[in-house]
Short mmCIF file of C-alpha atoms and ligand atoms in Angstrom, two decimals:
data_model
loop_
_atom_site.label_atom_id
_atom_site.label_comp_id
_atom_site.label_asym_id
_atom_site.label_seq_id
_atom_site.Cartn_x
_atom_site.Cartn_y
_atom_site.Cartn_z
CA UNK G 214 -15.18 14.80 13.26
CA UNK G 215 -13.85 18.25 12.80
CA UNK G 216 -10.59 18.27 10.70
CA UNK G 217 -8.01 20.49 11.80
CA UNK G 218 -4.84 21.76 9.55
CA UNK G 219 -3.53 20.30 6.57
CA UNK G 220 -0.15 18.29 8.22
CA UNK G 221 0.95 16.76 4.96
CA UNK G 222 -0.24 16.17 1.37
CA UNK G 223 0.83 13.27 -0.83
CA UNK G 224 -0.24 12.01 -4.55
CA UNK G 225 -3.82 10.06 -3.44
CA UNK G 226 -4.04 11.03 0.23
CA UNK G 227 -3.63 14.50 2.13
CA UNK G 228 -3.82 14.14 6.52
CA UNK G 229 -5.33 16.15 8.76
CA UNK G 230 -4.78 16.94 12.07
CA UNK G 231 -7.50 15.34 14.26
CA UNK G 232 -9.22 16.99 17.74
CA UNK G 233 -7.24 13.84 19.27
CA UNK G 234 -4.36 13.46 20.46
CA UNK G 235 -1.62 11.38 18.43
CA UNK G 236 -4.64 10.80 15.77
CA UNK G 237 -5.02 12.22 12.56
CA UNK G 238 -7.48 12.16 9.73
CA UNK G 239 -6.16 10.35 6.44
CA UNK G 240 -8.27 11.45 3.38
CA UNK G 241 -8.57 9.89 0.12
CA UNK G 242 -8.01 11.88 -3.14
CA UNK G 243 -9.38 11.08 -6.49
CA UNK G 244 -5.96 11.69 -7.78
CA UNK G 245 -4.10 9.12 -9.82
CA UNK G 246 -0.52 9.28 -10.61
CA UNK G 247 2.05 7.26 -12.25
CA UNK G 248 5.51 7.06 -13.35
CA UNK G 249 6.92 9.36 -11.33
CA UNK G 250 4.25 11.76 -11.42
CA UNK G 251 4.35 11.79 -15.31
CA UNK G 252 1.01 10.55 -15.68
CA UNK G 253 -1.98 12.57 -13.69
CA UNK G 254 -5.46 12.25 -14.07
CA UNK G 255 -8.32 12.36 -11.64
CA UNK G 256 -10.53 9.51 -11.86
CA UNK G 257 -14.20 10.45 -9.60
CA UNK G 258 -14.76 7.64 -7.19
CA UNK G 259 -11.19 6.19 -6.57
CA UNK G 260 -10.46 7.27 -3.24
CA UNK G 261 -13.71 5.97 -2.13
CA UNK G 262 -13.42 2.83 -3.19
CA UNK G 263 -9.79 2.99 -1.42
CA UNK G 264 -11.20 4.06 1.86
CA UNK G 265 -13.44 0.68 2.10
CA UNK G 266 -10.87 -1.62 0.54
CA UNK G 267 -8.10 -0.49 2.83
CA UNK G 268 -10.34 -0.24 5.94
CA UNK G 269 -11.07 -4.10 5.29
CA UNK G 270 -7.83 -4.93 4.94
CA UNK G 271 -6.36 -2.92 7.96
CA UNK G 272 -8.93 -4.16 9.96
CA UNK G 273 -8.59 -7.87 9.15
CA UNK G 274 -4.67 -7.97 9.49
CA UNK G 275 -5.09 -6.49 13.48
CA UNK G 276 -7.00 -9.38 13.88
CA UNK G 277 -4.37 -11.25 13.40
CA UNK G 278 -1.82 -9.22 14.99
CA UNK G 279 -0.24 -6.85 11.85
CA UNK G 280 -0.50 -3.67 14.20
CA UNK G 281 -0.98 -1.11 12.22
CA UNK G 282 -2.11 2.60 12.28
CA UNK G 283 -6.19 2.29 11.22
CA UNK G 284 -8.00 3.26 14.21
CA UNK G 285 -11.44 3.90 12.24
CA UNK G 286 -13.27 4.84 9.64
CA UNK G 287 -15.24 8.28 9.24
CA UNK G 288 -17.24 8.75 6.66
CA UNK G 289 -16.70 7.92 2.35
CA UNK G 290 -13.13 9.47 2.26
CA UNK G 291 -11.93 9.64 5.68
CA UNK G 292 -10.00 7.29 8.06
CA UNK G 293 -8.95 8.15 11.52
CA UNK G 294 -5.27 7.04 11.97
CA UNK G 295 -2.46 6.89 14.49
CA UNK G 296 0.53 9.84 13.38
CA UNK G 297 3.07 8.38 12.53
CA UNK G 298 6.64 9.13 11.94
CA UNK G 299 6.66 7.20 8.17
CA UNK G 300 10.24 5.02 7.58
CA UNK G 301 11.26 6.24 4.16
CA UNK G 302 11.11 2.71 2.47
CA UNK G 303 9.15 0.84 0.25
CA UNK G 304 8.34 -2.39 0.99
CA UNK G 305 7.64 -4.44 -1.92
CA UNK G 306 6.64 -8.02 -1.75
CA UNK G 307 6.34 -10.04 -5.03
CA UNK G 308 4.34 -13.27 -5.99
CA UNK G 309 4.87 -13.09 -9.56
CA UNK G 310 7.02 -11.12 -11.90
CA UNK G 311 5.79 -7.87 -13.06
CA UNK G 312 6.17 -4.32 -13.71
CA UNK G 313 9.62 -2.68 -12.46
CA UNK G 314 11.11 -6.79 -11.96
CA UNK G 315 10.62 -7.60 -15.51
CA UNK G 316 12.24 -4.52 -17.00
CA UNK G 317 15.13 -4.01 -14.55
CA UNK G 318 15.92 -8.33 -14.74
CA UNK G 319 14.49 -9.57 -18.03
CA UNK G 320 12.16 -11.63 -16.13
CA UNK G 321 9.26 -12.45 -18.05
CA UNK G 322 6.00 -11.11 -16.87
CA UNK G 323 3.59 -13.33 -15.65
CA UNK G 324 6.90 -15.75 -13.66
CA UNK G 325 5.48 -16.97 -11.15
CA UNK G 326 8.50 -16.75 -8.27
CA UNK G 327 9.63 -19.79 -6.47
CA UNK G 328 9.75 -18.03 -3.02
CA UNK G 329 7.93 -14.53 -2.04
CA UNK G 330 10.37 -12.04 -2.95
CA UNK G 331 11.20 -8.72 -0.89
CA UNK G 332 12.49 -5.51 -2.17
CA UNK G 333 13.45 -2.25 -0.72
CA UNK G 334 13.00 1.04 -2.51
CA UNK G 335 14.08 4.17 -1.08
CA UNK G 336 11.00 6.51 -0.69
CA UNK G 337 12.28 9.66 -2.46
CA UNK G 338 10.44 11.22 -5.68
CA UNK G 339 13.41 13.22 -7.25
CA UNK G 340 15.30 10.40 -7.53
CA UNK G 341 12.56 7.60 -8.61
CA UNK G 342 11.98 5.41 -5.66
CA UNK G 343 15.37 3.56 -6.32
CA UNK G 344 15.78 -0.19 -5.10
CA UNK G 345 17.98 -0.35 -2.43
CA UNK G 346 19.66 -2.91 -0.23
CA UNK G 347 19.72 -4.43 3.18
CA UNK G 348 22.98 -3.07 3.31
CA UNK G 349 21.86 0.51 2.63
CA UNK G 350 19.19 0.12 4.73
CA UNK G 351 21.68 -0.70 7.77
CA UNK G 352 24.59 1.59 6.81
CA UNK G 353 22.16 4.84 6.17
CA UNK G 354 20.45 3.94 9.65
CA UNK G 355 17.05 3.80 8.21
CA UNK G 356 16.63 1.01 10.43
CA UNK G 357 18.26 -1.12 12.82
CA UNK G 358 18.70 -5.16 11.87
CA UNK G 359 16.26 -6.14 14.16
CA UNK G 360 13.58 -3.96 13.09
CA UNK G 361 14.44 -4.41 9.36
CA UNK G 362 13.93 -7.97 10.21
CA UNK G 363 11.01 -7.56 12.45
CA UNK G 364 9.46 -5.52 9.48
CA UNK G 365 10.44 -8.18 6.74
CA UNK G 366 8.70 -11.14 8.81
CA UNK G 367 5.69 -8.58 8.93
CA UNK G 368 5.70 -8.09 5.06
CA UNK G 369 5.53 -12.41 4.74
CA UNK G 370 2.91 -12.65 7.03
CA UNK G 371 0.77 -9.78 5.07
CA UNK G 372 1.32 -11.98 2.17
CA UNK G 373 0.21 -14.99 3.52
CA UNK G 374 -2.95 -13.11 4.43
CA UNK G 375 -3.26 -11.18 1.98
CA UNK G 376 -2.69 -14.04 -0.65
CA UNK G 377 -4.59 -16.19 0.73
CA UNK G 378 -7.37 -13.76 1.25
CA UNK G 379 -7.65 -12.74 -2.08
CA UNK G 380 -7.42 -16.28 -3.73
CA UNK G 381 -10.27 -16.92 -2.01
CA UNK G 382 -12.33 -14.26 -4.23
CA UNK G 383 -10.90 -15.22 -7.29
CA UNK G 384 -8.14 -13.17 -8.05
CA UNK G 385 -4.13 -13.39 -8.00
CA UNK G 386 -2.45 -11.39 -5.34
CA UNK G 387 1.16 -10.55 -7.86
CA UNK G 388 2.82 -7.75 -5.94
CA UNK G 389 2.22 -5.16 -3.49
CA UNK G 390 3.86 -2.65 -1.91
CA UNK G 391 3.72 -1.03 2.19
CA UNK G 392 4.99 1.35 4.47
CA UNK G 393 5.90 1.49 7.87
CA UNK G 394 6.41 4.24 10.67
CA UNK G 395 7.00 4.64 14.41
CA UNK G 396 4.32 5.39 16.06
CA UNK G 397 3.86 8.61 17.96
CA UNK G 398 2.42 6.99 20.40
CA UNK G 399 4.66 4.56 21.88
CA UNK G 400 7.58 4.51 18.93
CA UNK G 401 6.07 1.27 17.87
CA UNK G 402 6.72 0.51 14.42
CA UNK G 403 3.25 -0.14 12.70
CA UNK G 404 1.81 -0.49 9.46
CA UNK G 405 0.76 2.81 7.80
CA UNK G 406 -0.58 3.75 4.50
CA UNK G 407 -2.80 1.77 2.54
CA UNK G 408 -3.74 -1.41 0.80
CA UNK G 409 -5.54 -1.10 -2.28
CA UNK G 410 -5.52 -1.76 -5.61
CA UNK G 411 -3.53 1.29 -6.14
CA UNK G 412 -0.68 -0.08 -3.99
CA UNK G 413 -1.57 -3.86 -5.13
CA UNK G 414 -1.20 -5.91 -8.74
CA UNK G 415 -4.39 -7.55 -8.64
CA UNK G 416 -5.11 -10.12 -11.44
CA UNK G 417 -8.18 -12.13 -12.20
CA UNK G 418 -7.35 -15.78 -11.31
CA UNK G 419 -9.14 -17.52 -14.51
CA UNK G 420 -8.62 -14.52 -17.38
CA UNK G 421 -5.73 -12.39 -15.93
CA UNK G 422 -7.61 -9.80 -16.45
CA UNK G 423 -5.78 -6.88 -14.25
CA UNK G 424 -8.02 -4.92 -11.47
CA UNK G 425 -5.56 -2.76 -10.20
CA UNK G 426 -3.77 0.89 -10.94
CA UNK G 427 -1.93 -0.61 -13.79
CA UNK G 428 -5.09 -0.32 -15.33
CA UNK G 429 -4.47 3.64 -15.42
CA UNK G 430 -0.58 3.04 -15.67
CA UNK G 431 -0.93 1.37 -19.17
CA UNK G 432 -4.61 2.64 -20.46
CA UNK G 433 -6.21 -0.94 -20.16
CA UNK G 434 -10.04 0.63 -19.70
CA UNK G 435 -12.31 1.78 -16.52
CA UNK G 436 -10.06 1.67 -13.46
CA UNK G 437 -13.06 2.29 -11.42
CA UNK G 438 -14.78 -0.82 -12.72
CA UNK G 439 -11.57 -2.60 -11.74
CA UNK G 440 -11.48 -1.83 -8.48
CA UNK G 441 -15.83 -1.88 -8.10
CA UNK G 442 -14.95 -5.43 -8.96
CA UNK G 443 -12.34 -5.94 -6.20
CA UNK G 444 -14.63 -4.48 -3.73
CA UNK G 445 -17.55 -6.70 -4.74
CA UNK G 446 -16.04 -10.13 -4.88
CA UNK G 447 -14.10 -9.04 -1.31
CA UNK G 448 -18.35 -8.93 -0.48
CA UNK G 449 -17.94 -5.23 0.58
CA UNK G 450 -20.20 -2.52 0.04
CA UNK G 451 -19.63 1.34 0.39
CA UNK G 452 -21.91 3.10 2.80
P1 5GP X 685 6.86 -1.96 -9.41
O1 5GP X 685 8.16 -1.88 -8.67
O2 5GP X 685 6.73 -3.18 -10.23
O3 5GP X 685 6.55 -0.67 -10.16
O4 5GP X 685 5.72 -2.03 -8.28
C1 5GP X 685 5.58 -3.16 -7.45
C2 5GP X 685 4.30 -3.04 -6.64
O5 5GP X 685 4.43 -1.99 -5.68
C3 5GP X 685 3.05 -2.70 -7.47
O6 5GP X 685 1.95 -3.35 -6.89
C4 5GP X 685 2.91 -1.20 -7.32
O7 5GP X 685 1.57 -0.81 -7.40
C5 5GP X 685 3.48 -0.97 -5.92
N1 5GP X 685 4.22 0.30 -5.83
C6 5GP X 685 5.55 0.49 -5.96
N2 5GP X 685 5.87 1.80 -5.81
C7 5GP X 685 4.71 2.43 -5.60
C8 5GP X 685 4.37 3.81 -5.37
O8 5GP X 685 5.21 4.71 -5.31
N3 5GP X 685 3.03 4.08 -5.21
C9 5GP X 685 2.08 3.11 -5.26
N4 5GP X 685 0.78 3.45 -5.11
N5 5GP X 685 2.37 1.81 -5.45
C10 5GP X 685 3.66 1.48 -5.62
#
């Protein structure tokens, strides 16, 4: 499929405009960042391995009803996606403490939580992605309550699946974090993104061993064997 111009470019993925209408062409960098952009590094092979894990994931949760904006995938890097108009929020759903809720809370890592917890960070690099409240959310007009509900109640149900998905291969879903945006379409609000092990703590269920991006984040070893290993035991391939 012949890419058109460059509409926007972020830290792993850049998106193309697509011959179709509404549709665009999400590619996957090699690029890893973290902290803020601090860290940068570009590890050969990532955003393959991205591509197939996400396009599994996408795919399964339409089947059971997450809309969201996958439509296909290409080739090795490329997905064709809906355009969407991307809701500048984080949505982070957490299993057990880790990263950013152990240092801002003194919870210690490894907690597991009583409940899923949600959290809302306000998508904005200059100012570090900070956690923000329903409250914000409502007063700032980000969203309306109904949709901020709608979209909570979407983030439990990707745990559930996602959870129980991955517990299934052998490995601990902890935390995760996804994005939303209205469809240009229809004004839908959808799913957009990814889900991967770069948006994803990922921990081996028997040794803890982590297969995710924190393996980059704190220097733990071969990221790309980490997330080899996720695609493997998820019984994908990459062709
Ligand atoms: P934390 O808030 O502990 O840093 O991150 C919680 C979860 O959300 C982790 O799985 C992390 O990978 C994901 N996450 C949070 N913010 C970002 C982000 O800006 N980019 C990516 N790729 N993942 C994020």
């Amino acid at each position: 499929m012949k890419k058109g111009k460059k509409l926007y470019e972020g830290k792993a993925k850049i998106l193309y405009a697509s011959p179709e209408k509404n549709l665009a062409i999400q590619h996957f960098k090699d690029d890893a960042t973290a902290f803020n952009n601090q860290k940068k590094a570009t590890i050969e092979g990532k955003g393959i391995l991205n591509n197939r894990i996400s396009e599994h994931i996408l795919s399964n949760l339409n089947q059971i009803g997450i809309k969201n904006h996958l439509v296909k995938r290409i080739n090795m890097r490329e997905q064709l996606v809906k355009i969407v108009e991307i809701i500048p929020i984080e949505f982070i759903v957490r299993n057990i403490a880790s990263g950013s809720l152990t240092k801002r809370l003194g919870i210690e890592e490894g907690t597991i939580l009583s409940r899923p917890l949600i959290e809302y960070c306000l998508k904005n690099d200059d100012l570090g992605d900070p956690l923000i409240s329903r409250e914000h959310i409502l007063t700032f007009d980000w969203l309306n309550i109904m949709e901020l509900d709608w979209i909570s109640e979407e983030c439990r149900r990707i745990n559930d699946f996602l959870q129980g998905m991955f517990r299934g291969v052998g490995i601990k879903l902890v935390d995760f974090k996804v994005e939303f945006g209205r469809s240009l379409q229809d004004d839908n609000i959808i799913l957009a993104d990814e889900i991967s092990p770069d948006t994803c703590r990922l921990w081996d269920s028997a040794t803890e061993k982590k297969l995710d991006k924190d393996i980059f984040r704190k220097n733990l070893g071969n990221l790309i064997d980490g997330y080899q290993e996720v695609l493997t035991r998820l019984g994908l391939q990459i062709n």
